[in-house]
C-alpha positions as a printed NumPy array, in Angstrom:
array([[112.575,  94.485,  87.157],
       [114.539,  97.548,  88.181],
       [116.066,  98.443,  84.827],
       [115.916,  97.741,  81.154],
       [112.991,  98.09 ,  78.781],
       [109.488,  98.2  ,  80.258],
       [107.88 ,  94.787,  80.581],
       [104.312,  93.635,  81.177],
       [103.452,  93.785,  84.933],
       [105.798,  96.764,  85.524],
       [104.408,  99.566,  87.661],
       [105.077, 102.74 ,  85.683],
       [104.701, 106.326,  86.97 ],
       [103.358, 108.701,  84.309],
       [104.117, 112.375,  84.812],
       [102.315, 115.142,  82.927],
       [103.36 , 118.691,  82.202],
       [102.165, 119.941,  85.524],
       [104.135, 117.234,  87.406],
       [101.036, 115.273,  88.385],
       [101.776, 111.596,  88.841],
       [ 99.682, 108.595,  87.746],
       [100.634, 105.055,  88.469],
       [ 99.708, 102.243,  85.979],
       [100.522,  98.487,  85.774],
       [101.495,  97.613,  82.358],
       [ 99.246,  94.922,  80.58 ],
       [ 99.316,  94.067,  76.874],
       [ 96.358,  95.88 ,  75.246],
       [ 95.746,  97.99 ,  78.285],
       [ 94.889, 101.665,  78.358],
       [ 95.37 , 104.571,  80.593],
       [ 92.361, 107.077,  80.416],
       [ 92.511, 110.727,  81.554],
       [ 91.042, 114.036,  80.529],
       [ 94.082, 114.463,  78.449],
       [ 93.261, 111.444,  76.334],
       [ 94.223, 107.797,  76.278],
       [ 97.692, 106.313,  76.485],
       [ 98.065, 102.739,  75.243],
       [100.095, 100.467,  77.347],
       [101.481,  98.84 ,  74.187],
       [103.223, 102.161,  73.328],
       [105.148, 101.892,  76.542],
       [105.983,  98.077,  76.696],
       [109.353,  97.515,  75.239],
       [110.393, 101.187,  75.49 ],
       [113.302, 102.354,  77.645],
       [112.724, 104.166,  80.875],
       [112.743, 108.019,  80.52 ],
       [110.767, 107.925,  77.219],
       [107.629, 109.982,  76.538],
       [104.294, 108.497,  75.817],
       [101.747, 110.552,  73.789],
       [ 98.107, 110.39 ,  74.425],
       [ 95.34 , 110.429,  71.795],
       [ 94.794, 114.086,  72.483],
       [ 98.513, 114.944,  72.019],
       [ 99.506, 115.244,  75.75 ],
       [102.941, 114.077,  76.733],
       [103.52 , 111.755,  79.747],
       [107.054, 111.102,  80.949],
       [107.449, 107.287,  81.795],
       [109.618, 105.925,  84.652],
       [109.43 , 102.781,  86.862],
       [108.338, 103.331,  90.474],
       [111.195, 104.11 ,  92.733],
       [110.82 , 102.942,  96.372],
       [109.833, 106.47 ,  97.51 ],
       [107.079, 106.476,  94.798],
       [105.788, 103.158,  96.104],
       [105.733, 104.269,  99.699],
       [103.89 , 107.572,  98.926],
       [101.178, 105.977,  96.712],
       [100.561, 102.591,  98.367],
       [ 97.5  , 101.764, 100.349],
       [ 97.892, 102.399, 104.137],
       [ 96.151, 101.6  , 107.41 ],
       [ 98.666, 103.378, 109.673],
       [100.551, 106.61 , 108.828],
       [103.792, 105.686, 107.217],
       [107.326, 106.78 , 108.101],
       [108.165, 109.284, 105.452],
       [111.277, 108.883, 103.407],
       [113.055, 111.89 , 105.076],
       [112.892, 109.977, 108.385],
       [113.412, 106.568, 106.926],
       [116.724, 107.844, 105.403],
       [117.853, 109.108, 108.84 ],
       [116.981, 105.686, 110.399],
       [118.953, 103.8  , 107.78 ],
       [122.033, 106.024, 108.185],
       [121.991, 106.977, 111.889],
       [120.84 , 103.415, 112.783],
       [123.657, 102.004, 110.661],
       [121.503,  99.464, 108.976],
       [124.155,  97.326, 107.308],
       [123.945,  94.444, 104.786],
       [123.569,  91.221, 106.782],
       [122.15 ,  92.906, 109.945],
       [119.385,  91.344, 112.098],
       [116.82 ,  94.039, 112.624],
       [113.773,  94.054, 114.865],
       [111.035,  96.608, 114.222],
       [107.721,  97.277, 115.961],
       [105.138,  98.259, 114.859],
       [105.117,  97.347, 111.288],
       [102.475,  99.966, 110.355],
       [101.857,  99.913, 106.602],
       [105.242,  98.522, 105.824],
       [107.019, 101.688, 104.589],
       [110.061, 101.436, 106.788],
       [110.025,  97.63 , 106.458],
       [110.762,  97.812, 102.768],
       [113.755, 100.129, 103.247],
       [115.042,  97.839, 106.008],
       [114.692,  94.727, 103.793],
       [116.569,  96.289, 101.008],
       [119.378,  97.534, 103.27 ],
       [119.989,  94.246, 105.057],
       [119.591,  92.11 , 101.972],
       [119.186,  88.316, 101.797],
       [122.14 ,  87.87 , 104.141],
       [120.302,  89.626, 106.926],
       [116.868,  89.391, 108.544],
       [114.073,  91.735, 109.535],
       [111.553,  90.817, 112.197],
       [108.441,  93.038, 111.965],
       [106.059,  92.877, 115.028],
       [102.622,  94.418, 114.905],
       [ 99.823,  94.243, 117.508],
       [ 97.005,  95.05 , 114.995],
       [ 96.092,  92.437, 112.454],
       [ 94.654,  94.987, 110.028],
       [ 97.973,  96.991, 110.   ],
       [ 99.983,  93.837, 109.596],
       [ 97.771,  92.797, 106.615],
       [ 98.54 ,  96.244, 104.962],
       [102.281,  95.745, 105.599],
       [102.236,  92.237, 104.062],
       [100.306,  93.363, 100.965],
       [102.541,  96.348, 100.424],
       [105.822,  94.547, 100.873],
       [104.677,  91.629,  98.709],
       [103.517,  94.129,  96.082],
       [106.912,  95.834,  95.924],
       [109.197,  92.721,  96.087],
       [106.887,  90.391,  94.106],
       [106.239,  88.236,  97.115],
       [107.337,  88.131, 100.84 ],
       [111.159,  88.06 , 100.974],
       [112.621,  84.961, 102.617],
       [114.643,  87.242, 104.963],
       [111.481,  88.749, 106.437],
       [109.395,  87.548, 109.4  ],
       [106.212,  89.52 , 109.876],
       [104.524,  88.621, 113.216],
       [101.27 ,  89.463, 114.869],
       [102.031,  89.831, 118.658],
       [102.822,  91.937, 121.634],
       [106.449,  93.368, 121.575],
       [106.678,  93.14 , 125.246],
       [106.432,  89.315, 125.1  ],
       [109.402,  88.821, 122.622],
       [112.404,  86.766, 123.787],
       [115.754,  86.082, 122.095],
       [114.438,  82.456, 121.533],
       [111.642,  83.839, 119.363],
       [114.214,  85.572, 117.256],
       [116.831,  82.783, 117.191],
       [119.26 ,  84.948, 119.154],
       [119.899,  88.742, 119.876],
       [119.507,  91.368, 117.177],
       [121.816,  94.054, 115.983],
       [119.286,  96.864, 115.723],
       [115.949,  97.644, 117.319],
       [113.579, 100.338, 115.851],
       [110.214, 101.144, 117.564],
       [107.393, 103.077, 116.089],
       [104.698, 102.888, 118.747],
       [102.634, 104.988, 120.991],
       [104.346, 104.2  , 124.345],
       [107.786, 102.735, 123.574],
       [109.076, 103.51 , 127.169],
       [107.117, 100.505, 128.396],
       [109.37 ,  98.178, 126.438],
       [112.854,  99.25 , 127.428],
       [113.522,  95.975, 129.282],
       [112.511,  94.003, 126.182],
       [114.921,  96.052, 124.112],
       [117.732,  95.539, 126.597],
       [117.118,  91.734, 126.629],
       [117.073,  91.268, 122.797],
       [119.709,  93.769, 121.625],
       [123.433,  92.971, 121.478],
       [125.913,  95.137, 123.38 ],
       [126.845,  97.88 , 121.027],
       [123.657,  97.592, 119.154],
       [121.701, 100.714, 118.105],
       [118.168, 101.306, 119.48 ],
       [116.107, 104.023, 117.729],
       [112.521, 105.2  , 118.431],
       [110.2  , 107.325, 116.356],
       [107.659, 109.393, 118.367],
       [105.445, 112.289, 117.248],
       [104.81 , 114.457, 120.317],
       [106.941, 116.257, 122.874],
       [105.461, 114.345, 125.875],
       [106.408, 111.122, 124.087],
       [109.842, 112.403, 123.445],
       [110.361, 113.367, 127.078],
       [109.116, 110.079, 128.428],
       [111.24 , 107.877, 126.2  ],
       [114.422, 109.868, 126.771],
       [114.   , 109.844, 130.524],
       [113.136, 106.153, 130.615],
       [116.334, 105.389, 128.555],
       [118.449, 107.38 , 131.004],
       [116.778, 105.605, 134.098],
       [117.495, 102.166, 132.615],
       [121.219, 102.788, 132.941],
       [122.091, 100.365, 130.199],
       [122.254, 102.616, 127.21 ],
       [124.387, 105.573, 126.184],
       [123.05 , 109.093, 126.67 ],
       [120.222, 109.364, 124.09 ],
       [120.269, 111.841, 121.213],
       [117.001, 113.233, 119.841],
       [116.291, 115.35 , 116.732],
       [113.642, 116.076, 114.031],
       [114.283, 116.557, 110.242],
       [112.716, 119.38 , 108.332],
       [112.608, 119.145, 104.486],
       [112.004, 122.126, 102.234],
       [112.186, 122.011,  98.491],
       [113.057, 124.998,  96.286],
       [111.461, 126.203,  93.086],
       [114.374, 127.135,  90.775],
       [113.227, 129.393,  87.815],
       [115.872, 131.908,  87.09 ],
       [115.557, 135.164,  89.114],
       [112.302, 133.848,  90.585],
       [114.167, 131.078,  92.502],
       [112.632, 130.763,  96.005],
       [111.62 , 128.167,  98.548],
       [108.407, 126.287,  97.884],
       [105.37 , 127.676,  99.735],
       [104.675, 124.196, 101.29 ],
       [107.22 , 122.068, 103.144],
       [107.485, 118.702, 104.91 ],
       [108.044, 120.089, 108.399],
       [107.557, 118.146, 111.656],
       [106.547, 114.448, 111.248],
       [108.197, 112.937, 114.328],
       [111.203, 113.018, 116.642],
       [113.904, 110.322, 116.307],
       [115.67 , 109.161, 119.332],
       [119.094, 107.263, 119.15 ],
       [121.094, 105.326, 121.718],
       [123.336, 102.336, 122.007],
       [123.202,  99.262, 124.264],
       [125.939,  99.086, 126.901],
       [127.749,  95.91 , 127.989],
       [126.065,  94.041, 130.864],
       [127.172,  95.346, 134.283],
       [128.468,  98.658, 132.887],
       [127.21 , 101.911, 134.438],
       [127.   , 104.801, 131.933],
       [129.207, 107.823, 132.699],
       [127.086, 110.67 , 134.058],
       [126.757, 113.4  , 131.341],
       [128.377, 116.667, 132.145],
       [125.94 , 119.574, 131.954],
       [126.457, 123.265, 132.495],
       [125.595, 124.518, 135.901],
       [122.465, 126.661, 135.957],
       [122.914, 130.22 , 137.248]])
């Protein structure tokens, strides 16, 4: 359920006056216990989203269903997740469209996987490769928990990305997204499975990784000149004349690198750079 009155089995986020979040799964006769008293699940079931549940000690809790971002930030994880600020960039800059065939590696804890699955829809397909079985298990559990089962348009696979062929995928893919320690070792695989014009993006955390992947893409001579950037997110506290930036911010998480596959046999134009003095 994404809308309508709350039903048993819904994941509901309770928010108190200090903006602290608590997640519960609604069950008839169930209770949520906190230092601010008890909230009965039966008081929430059947109510509309955006209502307030009152505890036995008189505390108010705002009730909403989990959004995808809430699920990602609260779900169990084995590997660090791709945070929403970067997932949003991947979806837009990577042009993840409805019906696209997308290949990702590694699957990690499944955070980006869920965004990809929602974007491509049942008309598309997402292939998620992961070399660690414990990480893949987290991804499968988290995706199943969010979608109520594994979507039919998802193929999670335990295996080495470097051994993938187009036969394994049932043909070439439209997009490739890599979140791994040494993505530069797999440029040939990306070239083989990605259609001409397809978008290739990587997610790397450190400057040496960034330098290696960009130079390897250039040396392959089958991709456009790569772009690279990071996204910094700073929230603001708005309270009249005391409006100011929050003291804490989501600063560096990773670098994103973007490029597109050239047609076979095409040599990329040499980028024009300013002469050094």
